[in-house]
Amino acid sequence: MTTAIYAGSFDPITKGHVSIIRSGLVAFDRIIVAVVINPNKKSLFTVEERMHMIKASVDADARVEVDGFEGLLADYARKQNVRVVLRGLRGVADFEYELQMANMNRNLNAEMETVFIMANDYFYVSSSLVKEAATLGGDVSNVVPEIVARKLRERLGR
Ligand code: COA
């Protein structure tokens, strides 16, 4: 069974992330969506809320496991006994950062490889833009899963 880890902040998960997970499932039997626990980064949703929204967004697909991790991704992958990290590439702007991160991760865990999937429909979406638009009263329901649109409305009191 081939497994990949798809790590990120997912604050919140967007349709762009869901699309990468769906594409990833074409190549891998199982994907662990790993939410980074970073107490120094201000977030809109708690890790538990984010994990819940991820599960609901993938319709509790049995091939998708949702977890949280603290510390280095390279260590988490080792602990999970997984050798592939999945990343989405939205455009050239992502490339340099991804190249640096892939190489740093390889340096930290020589057994780990980063595999990239090209983002398609939602290449212009990011969690920050979603939060900014929603905070200012914009309708983001086209770019986030239904549960996220609902939770954003609740959180932002709309
Ligand atoms: N569709 C939509 N949005 C996407 C996307 C996609 N396909 N891919 C990425 N994004 C968005 C994310 O939502 C995020 O938006 P935000 O910055 O507005 O919140 C942004 O693009 C950056 O995403 P990403 O690069 O995945 O950052 P991240 O903070 O979500 O995750 C980790 C980065 C967790 C993978 C990385 O910091 C990490 O591994 N941390 C652990 C510590 C560690 O090992 N550090 C050494 C790394 S070499």
Short mmCIF file of C-alpha atoms and ligand atoms in Angstrom, two decimals:
data_model
loop_
_atom_site.label_atom_id
_atom_site.label_comp_id
_atom_site.label_asym_id
_atom_site.label_seq_id
_atom_site.Cartn_x
_atom_site.Cartn_y
_atom_site.Cartn_z
CA MET A 1 0.00 0.00 0.00
CA THR A 2 1.42 3.40 -1.01
CA THR A 3 0.91 6.27 1.39
CA ALA A 4 1.68 9.97 1.12
CA ILE A 5 1.54 12.76 3.67
CA TYR A 6 -0.12 16.02 2.65
CA ALA A 7 0.85 18.57 5.30
CA GLY A 8 -0.21 22.15 5.77
CA SER A 9 -1.92 24.70 7.98
CA PHE A 10 -5.34 24.20 6.37
CA ASP A 11 -6.70 27.29 8.14
CA PRO A 12 -9.12 26.54 6.59
CA ILE A 13 -9.06 23.81 3.94
CA THR A 14 -10.08 25.11 0.50
CA LYS A 15 -11.34 23.45 -2.66
CA GLY A 16 -7.76 23.79 -3.93
CA HIS A 17 -6.53 21.49 -1.16
CA VAL A 18 -9.40 19.07 -1.77
CA SER A 19 -8.51 18.93 -5.44
CA ILE A 20 -4.88 18.06 -4.59
CA ILE A 21 -6.08 15.30 -2.22
CA ARG A 22 -8.38 13.86 -4.92
CA SER A 23 -5.58 13.91 -7.50
CA GLY A 24 -3.22 12.40 -4.92
CA LEU A 25 -5.59 9.48 -4.47
CA VAL A 26 -5.07 8.59 -8.13
CA ALA A 27 -1.40 7.99 -7.37
CA PHE A 28 -1.53 6.81 -3.74
CA ASP A 29 -3.71 4.30 -1.90
CA ARG A 30 -3.81 6.36 1.24
CA ILE A 31 -3.18 10.00 2.12
CA ILE A 32 -2.50 11.32 5.59
CA VAL A 33 -3.60 14.94 5.72
CA ALA A 34 -1.41 16.34 8.49
CA VAL A 35 -2.32 19.64 10.11
CA VAL A 36 0.73 21.42 11.48
CA ILE A 37 0.37 22.44 15.12
CA ASN A 38 2.17 25.74 15.39
CA PRO A 39 1.32 27.67 18.58
CA ASN A 40 3.32 30.67 17.29
CA LYS A 41 1.10 31.12 14.23
CA LYS A 42 -2.18 32.93 14.76
CA SER A 43 -5.01 30.92 13.30
CA LEU A 44 -8.71 31.49 12.78
CA PHE A 45 -9.68 27.88 13.53
CA THR A 46 -8.30 25.50 16.15
CA VAL A 47 -6.45 22.39 15.01
CA GLU A 48 -9.49 20.28 16.00
CA GLU A 49 -11.84 22.49 13.99
CA ARG A 50 -9.53 22.32 10.98
CA MET A 51 -9.28 18.52 11.24
CA HIS A 52 -13.05 18.23 11.47
CA MET A 53 -13.52 20.42 8.37
CA ILE A 54 -10.95 18.37 6.44
CA LYS A 55 -12.74 15.10 7.29
CA ALA A 56 -16.09 16.53 6.23
CA SER A 57 -14.59 17.98 3.02
CA VAL A 58 -13.37 14.58 1.84
CA ASP A 59 -16.68 12.93 2.82
CA ALA A 60 -14.89 10.84 5.43
CA ASP A 61 -13.19 8.90 2.58
CA ALA A 62 -11.59 5.85 4.22
CA ARG A 63 -8.43 6.37 2.16
CA VAL A 64 -7.88 9.75 3.80
CA GLU A 65 -6.59 9.93 7.35
CA VAL A 66 -6.51 13.27 9.15
CA ASP A 67 -3.92 13.92 11.82
CA GLY A 68 -2.08 16.75 13.56
CA PHE A 69 1.66 17.03 14.07
CA GLU A 70 4.13 19.24 15.89
CA GLY A 71 7.77 19.78 14.99
CA LEU A 72 9.50 18.75 11.79
CA LEU A 73 7.58 17.20 8.94
CA ALA A 74 10.66 15.05 8.24
CA ASP A 75 10.40 13.56 11.76
CA TYR A 76 6.65 13.09 11.50
CA ALA A 77 7.08 11.20 8.20
CA ARG A 78 9.71 8.98 9.79
CA LYS A 79 7.44 8.28 12.75
CA GLN A 80 4.56 7.40 10.41
CA ASN A 81 6.91 5.27 8.31
CA VAL A 82 5.87 7.23 5.20
CA ARG A 83 8.41 8.20 2.56
CA VAL A 84 6.39 10.47 0.30
CA VAL A 85 5.28 14.03 0.99
CA LEU A 86 2.66 15.38 -1.38
CA ARG A 87 2.62 19.07 -2.33
CA GLY A 88 0.47 21.09 -4.67
CA LEU A 89 2.03 23.56 -7.11
CA ARG A 90 -0.19 26.49 -7.96
CA GLY A 91 2.18 28.42 -10.17
CA VAL A 92 5.73 29.59 -10.65
CA ALA A 93 5.48 31.65 -7.46
CA ASP A 94 5.25 28.43 -5.46
CA PHE A 95 8.20 26.83 -7.20
CA GLU A 96 11.21 28.38 -5.49
CA TYR A 97 9.81 27.96 -1.98
CA GLU A 98 8.82 24.37 -2.75
CA LEU A 99 12.26 23.59 -4.16
CA GLN A 100 13.88 24.92 -0.99
CA MET A 101 11.50 23.03 1.25
CA ALA A 102 11.85 19.75 -0.68
CA ASN A 103 15.63 19.96 -0.48
CA MET A 104 15.64 20.89 3.19
CA ASN A 105 13.30 18.01 3.92
CA ARG A 106 15.51 15.63 1.95
CA ASN A 107 18.42 16.87 3.99
CA LEU A 108 16.52 16.18 7.21
CA ASN A 109 15.23 12.80 6.11
CA ALA A 110 17.16 11.21 3.26
CA GLU A 111 14.51 8.54 2.78
CA MET A 112 11.79 11.06 2.09
CA GLU A 113 10.74 12.29 -1.37
CA THR A 114 8.47 15.21 -2.22
CA VAL A 115 5.98 14.60 -5.02
CA PHE A 116 4.22 17.53 -6.68
CA ILE A 117 0.79 17.71 -8.20
CA MET A 118 -0.22 20.62 -10.40
CA ALA A 119 -3.15 22.56 -9.06
CA ASN A 120 -5.86 23.05 -11.63
CA ASP A 121 -9.11 24.93 -11.10
CA TYR A 122 -8.23 26.60 -7.82
CA PHE A 123 -4.67 27.71 -8.55
CA TYR A 124 -5.48 31.27 -7.40
CA VAL A 125 -6.85 30.30 -3.97
CA SER A 126 -5.08 30.51 -0.62
CA SER A 127 -6.43 30.21 2.93
CA SER A 128 -5.41 33.80 3.74
CA LEU A 129 -7.22 35.21 0.72
CA VAL A 130 -10.31 33.20 1.65
CA LYS A 131 -10.21 34.59 5.20
CA GLU A 132 -9.65 38.14 3.99
CA ALA A 133 -12.50 37.97 1.49
CA ALA A 134 -14.86 36.35 3.99
CA THR A 135 -13.96 38.84 6.72
CA LEU A 136 -14.83 41.70 4.37
CA GLY A 137 -18.19 40.15 3.58
CA GLY A 138 -17.29 38.41 0.31
CA ASP A 139 -18.94 35.19 -0.79
CA VAL A 140 -16.28 32.45 -0.81
CA SER A 141 -18.64 29.51 -1.23
CA ASN A 142 -17.25 28.82 -4.73
CA VAL A 143 -13.74 28.21 -3.45
CA VAL A 144 -14.25 26.40 -0.12
CA PRO A 145 -16.15 23.23 0.80
CA GLU A 146 -19.68 23.78 2.10
CA ILE A 147 -18.76 23.08 5.73
CA VAL A 148 -15.99 25.69 5.59
CA ALA A 149 -18.30 28.34 4.13
CA ARG A 150 -20.72 27.62 6.99
CA LYS A 151 -18.04 27.69 9.71
CA LEU A 152 -16.63 30.94 8.31
CA ARG A 153 -20.07 32.55 8.47
CA GLU A 154 -20.49 31.33 12.08
CA ARG A 155 -17.02 32.46 13.13
CA LEU A 156 -17.31 35.84 11.47
CA GLY A 157 -20.85 36.35 12.75
CA ARG A 158 -22.60 36.59 9.37
N1 COA B 1 -4.91 25.19 -3.01
C1 COA B 1 -5.22 26.25 -2.28
N2 COA B 1 -4.39 26.81 -1.41
C2 COA B 1 -3.18 26.25 -1.28
C3 COA B 1 -2.79 25.14 -2.01
C4 COA B 1 -3.73 24.59 -2.92
N3 COA B 1 -3.46 23.56 -3.70
N4 COA B 1 -1.52 24.81 -1.67
C5 COA B 1 -1.15 25.70 -0.73
N5 COA B 1 -2.14 26.57 -0.49
C6 COA B 1 -2.12 27.73 0.39
C7 COA B 1 -2.25 27.38 1.84
O1 COA B 1 -3.61 27.40 2.25
C8 COA B 1 -1.45 28.48 2.49
O2 COA B 1 -2.25 29.62 2.57
P1 COA B 1 -1.98 30.70 3.68
O3 COA B 1 -0.52 30.99 3.71
O4 COA B 1 -2.79 31.79 3.19
O5 COA B 1 -2.47 30.06 4.95
C9 COA B 1 -0.37 28.82 1.48
O6 COA B 1 -0.86 28.36 0.25
C10 COA B 1 0.94 28.20 1.79
O7 COA B 1 0.72 26.81 1.88
P2 COA B 1 1.84 25.87 2.40
O8 COA B 1 3.12 26.14 1.73
O9 COA B 1 1.30 24.49 2.35
O10 COA B 1 2.04 26.38 3.85
P3 COA B 1 1.39 25.82 5.07
O11 COA B 1 1.66 26.77 6.16
O12 COA B 1 -0.03 25.46 4.83
O13 COA B 1 2.23 24.45 5.29
C11 COA B 1 4.12 23.14 6.01
C12 COA B 1 3.64 24.41 5.34
C13 COA B 1 3.29 22.76 7.19
C14 COA B 1 4.10 22.00 5.03
C15 COA B 1 5.58 23.43 6.45
O14 COA B 1 5.62 24.66 7.11
C16 COA B 1 6.11 22.36 7.36
O15 COA B 1 6.47 21.30 6.94
N6 COA B 1 6.16 22.67 8.67
C17 COA B 1 6.66 21.77 9.70
C18 COA B 1 8.01 22.24 10.21
C19 COA B 1 9.11 21.83 9.27
O16 COA B 1 9.31 20.67 8.98
N7 COA B 1 9.85 22.84 8.80
C20 COA B 1 10.91 22.63 7.87
C21 COA B 1 10.36 22.62 6.48
S1 COA B 1 11.63 22.39 5.30
#
